[in-house]
Coordinates of C-alpha atoms in Angstrom, one line a residue:
M1 CA -0.1 0.0 -0.1
S2 CA 0.8 3.5 -0.7
R3 CA 0.4 6.8 0.1
K4 CA 0.7 10.5 -1.4
T5 CA 1.5 13.5 0.8
S6 CA 0.5 16.9 0.4
S7 CA 3.5 17.5 -2.2
G8 CA 1.7 14.4 -4.2
R9 CA 4.8 12.1 -3.6
A10 CA 4.1 8.7 -2.9
T11 CA 5.0 7.2 0.2
A12 CA 4.5 3.9 2.2
L13 CA 1.8 3.7 4.5
P14 CA 3.0 4.2 8.5
G15 CA 4.2 1.4 10.7
W16 CA 2.2 2.3 13.5
L17 CA -1.1 1.9 11.1
Y18 CA 0.0 -1.8 10.3
V19 CA 0.3 -2.2 13.9
L20 CA -3.0 -0.8 14.8
F21 CA -4.1 -3.5 12.5
L22 CA -2.7 -6.3 14.9
A23 CA -4.1 -4.6 18.1
L24 CA -7.6 -4.8 16.8
L25 CA -7.1 -8.4 15.1
A26 CA -6.1 -9.4 19.0
T27 CA -9.3 -7.5 20.6
G28 CA -11.5 -8.7 17.9
T29 CA -10.7 -12.2 17.8
D30 CA -11.0 -12.2 21.7
E31 CA -14.5 -11.3 21.6
F32 CA -15.9 -14.3 19.3
I33 CA -12.7 -16.8 20.2
I34 CA -15.3 -18.5 22.6
A35 CA -17.4 -19.5 20.0
G36 CA -15.0 -21.7 18.3
I37 CA -13.7 -23.4 21.7
L38 CA -17.2 -23.4 23.4
P39 CA -17.3 -27.3 23.8
E40 CA -14.0 -27.2 25.2
V41 CA -14.7 -25.1 27.7
A42 CA -17.5 -26.4 28.8
S43 CA -16.6 -29.9 29.6
D44 CA -13.1 -28.4 31.4
L45 CA -14.7 -26.2 33.5
D46 CA -17.5 -28.7 33.9
V47 CA -20.4 -26.2 32.7
G48 CA -23.5 -26.5 30.3
T49 CA -22.7 -25.1 26.9
S50 CA -25.5 -22.1 27.3
A51 CA -23.2 -21.1 30.7
A52 CA -20.1 -21.2 28.6
G53 CA -21.8 -19.2 25.6
Q54 CA -22.4 -16.4 28.1
L55 CA -18.7 -15.6 28.1
V56 CA -19.3 -14.5 24.7
T57 CA -22.8 -12.3 25.6
A58 CA -20.9 -10.8 28.4
F59 CA -17.9 -9.5 26.4
A60 CA -20.0 -8.0 24.0
V61 CA -22.2 -6.3 26.7
V62 CA -19.6 -5.0 28.9
Y63 CA -18.1 -3.6 25.8
A64 CA -20.8 -2.5 24.0
L65 CA -22.1 -0.2 27.4
S66 CA -18.7 0.6 28.7
A67 CA -17.3 1.8 24.9
P68 CA -18.9 5.4 25.5
V69 CA -18.6 6.0 29.4
L70 CA -14.9 5.0 28.8
A71 CA -14.0 7.1 26.5
V72 CA -15.5 10.1 27.8
V73 CA -13.7 9.3 31.2
F74 CA -10.2 8.6 29.7
G75 CA -10.7 11.4 26.5
R76 CA -8.2 13.7 28.3
F77 CA -5.7 11.5 27.8
A78 CA -2.9 10.7 25.4
K79 CA -4.1 8.2 22.6
R80 CA -1.2 6.2 22.9
S81 CA -0.8 6.1 26.4
L82 CA -4.5 4.9 26.4
M83 CA -4.0 2.2 23.8
V84 CA -0.4 0.8 25.2
G85 CA -2.0 1.0 28.8
G86 CA -5.1 -0.8 27.4
L87 CA -3.4 -3.7 25.9
V88 CA -1.4 -3.9 28.9
V89 CA -4.5 -4.8 30.7
F90 CA -6.1 -6.7 27.7
V91 CA -2.9 -9.1 27.8
L92 CA -3.0 -9.7 31.8
A93 CA -6.6 -10.4 31.4
N94 CA -6.2 -12.9 28.7
A95 CA -3.3 -14.7 30.6
G96 CA -5.5 -15.0 33.4
A97 CA -8.4 -16.6 31.4
A98 CA -5.5 -19.1 30.3
L99 CA -4.5 -19.7 33.8
A100 CA -8.6 -19.7 35.0
P101 CA -9.1 -22.2 37.6
G102 CA -12.8 -22.3 37.2
Y103 CA -15.5 -20.7 35.5
P104 CA -16.1 -17.6 37.9
E105 CA -12.7 -16.7 37.2
L106 CA -12.8 -17.2 33.7
M107 CA -16.0 -14.4 33.2
A108 CA -14.3 -12.3 35.6
C109 CA -11.1 -12.0 33.0
R110 CA -13.6 -11.8 30.2
V111 CA -14.9 -8.5 31.9
V112 CA -11.7 -7.4 32.2
A113 CA -10.7 -7.8 28.7
A114 CA -14.2 -6.3 27.3
L115 CA -13.4 -3.2 29.3
A116 CA -9.4 -3.1 28.2
A117 CA -10.7 -3.6 24.4
A118 CA -13.1 -1.0 24.3
V119 CA -10.5 1.4 25.3
V120 CA -8.2 0.2 23.0
T121 CA -10.6 0.3 19.7
S122 CA -11.5 3.8 20.7
A123 CA -8.5 5.5 20.8
A124 CA -7.1 3.5 17.9
F125 CA -10.0 4.5 15.5
T126 CA -9.8 7.9 16.7
T127 CA -5.4 7.3 16.0
A128 CA -6.3 6.2 12.7
A129 CA -8.4 9.5 11.5
E130 CA -6.5 11.9 13.7
G131 CA -2.9 10.3 12.7
A132 CA -4.0 10.5 8.4
P133 CA -2.6 13.3 6.3
D134 CA -5.0 15.4 4.2
G135 CA -7.3 13.5 2.0
M136 CA -6.3 9.7 3.6
S137 CA -8.5 9.5 6.7
G138 CA -10.4 6.8 4.8
R139 CA -7.3 4.8 4.2
Y140 CA -6.1 4.6 7.6
L141 CA -9.5 4.0 9.0
S142 CA -9.7 1.1 6.4
V143 CA -6.8 -0.9 7.8
A144 CA -7.8 -0.4 11.3
T145 CA -11.3 -1.8 10.2
A146 CA -9.3 -4.6 8.4
G147 CA -8.2 -5.8 11.8
M148 CA -11.4 -6.4 13.1
T149 CA -12.5 -7.7 9.4
A150 CA -9.5 -10.3 9.6
A151 CA -10.4 -11.1 13.5
L152 CA -13.6 -12.5 11.9
F153 CA -12.1 -14.6 9.4
T154 CA -9.1 -16.0 10.1
G155 CA -8.1 -15.0 14.1
V156 CA -11.3 -16.8 15.2
P157 CA -10.9 -19.9 12.6
L158 CA -7.1 -20.2 13.6
G159 CA -7.7 -19.6 17.5
S160 CA -10.4 -22.4 17.1
W161 CA -8.0 -24.8 15.7
L162 CA -5.1 -24.2 17.6
G163 CA -7.3 -24.8 20.9
G164 CA -8.3 -28.3 19.4
V165 CA -5.0 -28.9 18.9
L166 CA -3.2 -27.8 22.2
G167 CA -6.5 -26.9 24.2
W168 CA -8.4 -24.1 24.7
R169 CA -6.1 -22.0 27.5
A170 CA -3.6 -22.1 24.4
T171 CA -5.9 -19.7 22.7
F172 CA -5.8 -17.3 25.0
W173 CA -2.4 -17.1 25.7
L174 CA -2.3 -16.7 21.6
I175 CA -4.2 -13.5 22.1
A176 CA -2.2 -12.3 24.7
V177 CA 0.7 -12.5 22.8
V178 CA -0.4 -10.6 19.8
A179 CA -1.8 -8.2 22.0
A180 CA 1.5 -7.9 23.5
V181 CA 3.4 -7.1 20.6
A182 CA 1.1 -4.5 19.2
A183 CA 1.4 -3.1 22.7
A184 CA 5.4 -2.7 22.3
G185 CA 4.7 -1.6 18.4
L186 CA 2.5 1.0 19.5
L187 CA 4.9 2.0 22.4
G188 CA 7.2 2.7 20.1
T189 CA 5.6 4.0 16.8
A190 CA 2.2 5.1 17.3
P191 CA 1.8 9.4 16.8
R192 CA 1.3 11.5 19.5
I193 CA -2.2 12.5 19.2
G194 CA -3.2 14.3 22.7
G195 CA -6.1 13.9 24.7
S196 CA -9.1 16.2 25.0
A197 CA -8.6 19.5 27.0
P198 CA -10.0 19.6 30.5
A199 CA -13.8 20.2 30.6
P200 CA -16.6 20.0 32.9
L201 CA -18.4 16.3 32.5
R202 CA -21.8 17.9 31.0
E203 CA -19.5 19.5 27.9
R204 CA -17.5 16.4 27.7
L205 CA -21.0 14.3 27.0
A206 CA -22.5 17.0 24.7
P207 CA -21.3 14.7 21.5
L208 CA -23.3 12.1 23.2
R209 CA -26.1 13.9 23.2
S210 CA -25.5 15.7 19.2
T211 CA -28.1 15.1 16.8
A212 CA -26.0 14.6 14.1
V213 CA -23.6 12.3 15.7
L214 CA -27.2 10.0 17.5
R215 CA -28.1 10.3 13.3
L216 CA -25.2 8.4 12.4
V217 CA -25.2 5.9 15.3
A218 CA -28.4 5.1 14.2
V219 CA -27.3 4.8 10.7
T220 CA -24.8 2.1 11.9
F221 CA -27.2 0.4 14.1
L222 CA -29.7 -0.4 11.5
A223 CA -27.0 -1.2 8.9
G224 CA -25.4 -3.5 11.3
S225 CA -28.3 -5.1 12.0
G226 CA -29.4 -6.0 8.4
G227 CA -25.8 -7.3 7.1
L228 CA -25.3 -9.2 10.4
M229 CA -28.8 -10.7 10.1
F230 CA -27.6 -12.0 6.8
Y231 CA -24.6 -12.9 7.8
T232 CA -25.9 -15.2 11.1
Y233 CA -28.6 -16.7 8.5
L234 CA -26.2 -17.2 5.6
S235 CA -25.7 -20.8 5.9
A236 CA -29.5 -21.3 6.1
Y237 CA -29.7 -19.5 3.0
V238 CA -27.2 -20.6 1.1
A239 CA -28.7 -24.3 1.9
R240 CA -32.2 -23.0 0.5
T241 CA -31.0 -21.7 -2.6
A242 CA -28.1 -23.4 -3.6
S243 CA -27.0 -26.5 -1.7
E244 CA -26.9 -28.5 1.4
S245 CA -23.2 -29.5 0.9
H246 CA -20.6 -28.5 3.5
T247 CA -17.9 -28.2 1.4
L248 CA -20.0 -25.3 -0.6
L249 CA -21.0 -23.3 3.0
S250 CA -17.1 -23.4 3.6
L251 CA -16.4 -21.8 0.0
M252 CA -19.2 -19.4 0.9
L253 CA -17.4 -18.3 4.1
L254 CA -14.2 -17.8 2.7
V255 CA -15.7 -15.6 -0.6
V256 CA -17.4 -13.6 2.3
G257 CA -14.1 -13.4 4.1
V258 CA -11.9 -12.3 1.1
A259 CA -14.7 -10.1 -0.1
G260 CA -15.2 -8.6 2.8
L261 CA -11.5 -7.6 3.6
A262 CA -11.4 -6.4 0.2
G263 CA -14.4 -4.0 0.9
A264 CA -13.2 -2.7 4.0
L265 CA -10.0 -1.9 2.4
L266 CA -12.1 -0.3 -0.9
S267 CA -14.4 1.7 1.2
G268 CA -11.6 3.7 2.6
R269 CA -10.4 5.1 -0.8
A270 CA -13.7 5.5 -1.6
S271 CA -14.7 7.5 1.6
D272 CA -11.2 9.5 0.7
A273 CA -12.4 10.4 -2.8
L274 CA -15.7 11.3 -2.5
G275 CA -15.6 12.3 0.7
P276 CA -17.1 10.7 4.1
R277 CA -21.1 11.2 3.6
R278 CA -20.6 10.0 -0.1
G279 CA -18.8 7.3 0.4
L280 CA -21.4 6.2 3.3
H281 CA -24.1 6.8 0.0
L282 CA -22.0 4.2 -2.1
V283 CA -21.6 1.7 0.5
I284 CA -25.3 1.4 2.0
G285 CA -26.7 1.8 -1.4
G286 CA -24.8 -1.4 -2.9
H287 CA -25.9 -3.2 0.4
V288 CA -29.2 -2.2 -0.1
I289 CA -28.8 -3.5 -3.6
A290 CA -26.9 -6.7 -2.5
L291 CA -29.2 -7.9 -0.1
A292 CA -32.8 -7.1 -2.8
L293 CA -30.6 -9.6 -5.3
A294 CA -30.1 -12.1 -2.7
A295 CA -34.1 -11.7 -2.0
G296 CA -34.7 -12.0 -5.5
I297 CA -32.8 -15.4 -5.5
G298 CA -34.6 -16.8 -3.4
F299 CA -38.0 -16.2 -4.4
G300 CA -37.4 -16.2 -7.7
G301 CA -35.4 -19.9 -7.7
V302 CA -32.6 -18.7 -10.0
G303 CA -30.2 -19.8 -7.7
G304 CA -27.0 -22.2 -7.9
P305 CA -23.8 -22.0 -6.2
L306 CA -22.1 -19.8 -8.7
V307 CA -25.2 -17.1 -8.6
V308 CA -25.5 -17.3 -5.6
G309 CA -21.8 -17.3 -4.9
A310 CA -21.3 -14.1 -7.0
V311 CA -24.3 -12.3 -5.0
V312 CA -23.0 -13.3 -1.7
A313 CA -19.6 -12.1 -3.1
F314 CA -21.3 -8.4 -4.0
W315 CA -22.7 -8.3 -0.7
S316 CA -19.5 -8.9 1.3
V317 CA -17.7 -6.1 0.0
F318 CA -20.4 -3.4 0.9
A319 CA -21.6 -5.2 4.3
W320 CA -17.7 -4.7 5.4
G321 CA -17.4 -1.5 3.9
L322 CA -19.3 0.5 6.4
N323 CA -16.4 1.4 9.1
P324 CA -14.5 4.1 7.0
P325 CA -17.2 6.0 5.7
I326 CA -19.4 5.7 9.0
Q327 CA -16.7 6.8 11.2
G328 CA -14.8 9.6 8.9
S329 CA -18.8 11.2 9.1
I330 CA -19.0 10.8 12.8
M331 CA -15.7 12.3 13.3
R332 CA -16.9 15.1 11.3
A333 CA -19.9 15.7 12.7
A334 CA -18.5 15.2 16.4
G335 CA -15.4 17.5 15.4
P336 CA -11.6 16.4 16.8
E337 CA -12.2 17.0 20.4
A338 CA -15.3 14.7 20.9
G339 CA -13.9 12.1 18.2
M340 CA -13.3 9.5 20.8
P341 CA -16.6 9.6 22.7
A342 CA -18.4 9.8 19.3
L343 CA -16.6 6.8 17.9
A344 CA -16.9 5.1 21.0
L345 CA -20.9 5.7 20.8
N346 CA -20.8 4.1 17.4
I347 CA -19.3 1.0 18.1
S348 CA -21.8 0.3 20.5
G349 CA -24.6 1.1 18.2
L350 CA -23.0 -1.8 16.1
Y351 CA -22.8 -4.2 18.8
L352 CA -26.4 -3.6 19.8
G353 CA -27.5 -3.6 15.9
T354 CA -25.4 -7.2 16.0
G355 CA -27.9 -8.4 18.9
V356 CA -30.8 -7.1 17.4
A357 CA -30.1 -9.1 14.1
G358 CA -29.7 -12.4 15.9
A359 CA -32.7 -11.6 17.7
L360 CA -35.2 -10.6 14.5
G361 CA -33.9 -13.1 12.5
G362 CA -34.5 -15.9 14.4
I363 CA -38.2 -14.4 15.1
L364 CA -38.6 -14.2 11.3
V365 CA -37.4 -17.7 10.3
A366 CA -39.0 -19.3 12.7
A367 CA -42.4 -17.7 11.8
T368 CA -41.6 -17.9 7.5
D369 CA -38.6 -18.8 5.6
V370 CA -35.0 -17.6 5.5
R371 CA -35.3 -16.1 2.1
F372 CA -37.1 -13.6 4.2
V373 CA -34.4 -12.5 5.9
P374 CA -32.5 -10.7 2.9
L375 CA -35.7 -8.8 2.4
L376 CA -36.0 -7.9 6.0
A377 CA -32.4 -6.7 5.8
S378 CA -32.9 -5.0 2.5
G379 CA -35.7 -2.7 4.3
L380 CA -33.5 -2.3 7.3
L381 CA -30.6 -1.1 5.0
L382 CA -33.1 1.1 3.4
V383 CA -34.4 3.1 6.6
S384 CA -30.5 3.4 7.4
F385 CA -29.6 4.8 3.7
L386 CA -32.7 7.4 4.3
L387 CA -31.4 8.6 7.2
T388 CA -28.0 9.6 5.9
L389 CA -29.3 12.1 3.5
P390 CA -29.3 15.8 4.1
R391 CA -32.5 17.3 5.7
S392 CA -34.0 19.9 3.5
P393 CA -34.1 22.4 6.2
G394 CA -30.2 22.4 6.8
A395 CA -29.5 22.1 2.9
A396 CA -28.0 25.2 2.6
G397 CA -26.0 24.6 5.8
G398 CA -25.0 21.3 4.3
R399 CA -23.7 22.6 1.1
A400 CA -21.5 25.1 3.2
S401 CA -20.3 22.4 4.9
R402 CA -19.5 20.3 2.1
R403 CA -17.3 23.5 0.7
A404 CA -15.6 23.9 3.9
E405 CA -14.4 20.3 4.6
R406 CA -11.6 18.5 2.5
P407 CA -11.8 15.8 0.2
D408 CA -12.0 13.1 2.7
G409 CA -14.4 14.8 4.8
S410 CA -12.3 16.5 7.6
P411 CA -12.9 20.4 8.3
S412 CA -10.3 22.5 6.6
R413 CA -8.0 23.8 8.8
S414 CA -9.4 27.7 8.7
S415 CA -12.8 26.3 8.8
A416 CA -13.0 23.8 11.0
P417 CA -15.8 24.2 13.9
P418 CA -14.6 25.1 17.6
D419 CA -15.9 22.4 20.1
S420 CA -18.7 22.7 22.5
T421 CA -16.6 25.2 24.6
G422 CA -15.3 27.2 21.9
R423 CA -11.8 25.9 21.7
E424 CA -10.2 25.0 18.3
P425 CA -9.7 21.0 17.7
A426 CA -6.8 19.7 19.1
A427 CA -3.3 19.8 17.2
V428 CA -1.9 16.2 15.9
E429 CA 1.6 15.8 16.5
Q430 CA 3.2 13.4 13.9

């Protein structure tokens, strides 16, 4: 990968960005890894499968609820310190999980790991956005996002395989080692991005009450619900429309992983070229079309491995391309001073959407047929698309705002709005 500086000279992306990828690969893998080693954990700790499954639920709930709160509490600290400190706690929590003598101790370690991951993730995305040169925030965010995407499609399967070979405790040791390497790398390479200036709690909470920010979080919630609903029931959809072959399903999941990773990276470039808001229109609009095609195949009876595979690949590109443009839009709406809590709130919206996706999809499949899943999902995405459109009363202001922003959607130096306290946005030290 390469970038161009303001002078137009091509240079390599900085090493710290790939370390961010590694850090988010570790935190993302930790969230879902229990799903791949569930039977081993339940058997070794002498608990039921449902109880072991609550280790995943606890991590997700704690992560979602704590992310915006911790972002406000720790927002005044330098981002590098937050990431390194958070990763150290994360390493200790996973080492504790590997050594846990029983279920209560393992649950406690999972809660601590979730709290640390929430801090690391929010600080990492803020660093990627604020540490990017002019016109490249989308690409920087896409590399960070790719770490979370890779966790789902590579980290979790690798961890599950290792757990099967060496035991489930080895999986947590692996996550701890990867996170420790990331912490050491960030300590030496991450840019110095300061925290927000001291302010009363009411002012620090202001971005969490911003209509523009909440509107974008609603977009994330709806888009995440729709996309993850289809992903949750993808195996049932493939069996219904193409084949029940286990080999075919494995190939489809591979297609989703490769296309999803490509989508995460490509959407960052689109966000830089078009601006994050137009990039968001492109990604969500394409997602709506992809889900509509999936529904059409299901009801039209025109499926088959090649057709379904092509549609699944097309869908994956847009489904995993959401984060860079939505994060860029949120950074623009919140401003640099409030970027971290706003991004944390967006993460909570995504996690909440994930939970709703499974529940709604389950109700729908139980009552009707799996072919209705992409139909409902496309409806949710359509509503999220409508939320991204400018409102008529503010059209003039929106045009003025767009004139004042750079191609990547960040405010120009001369026109960046002050934060809620009247201060200018914090500077970024490279």
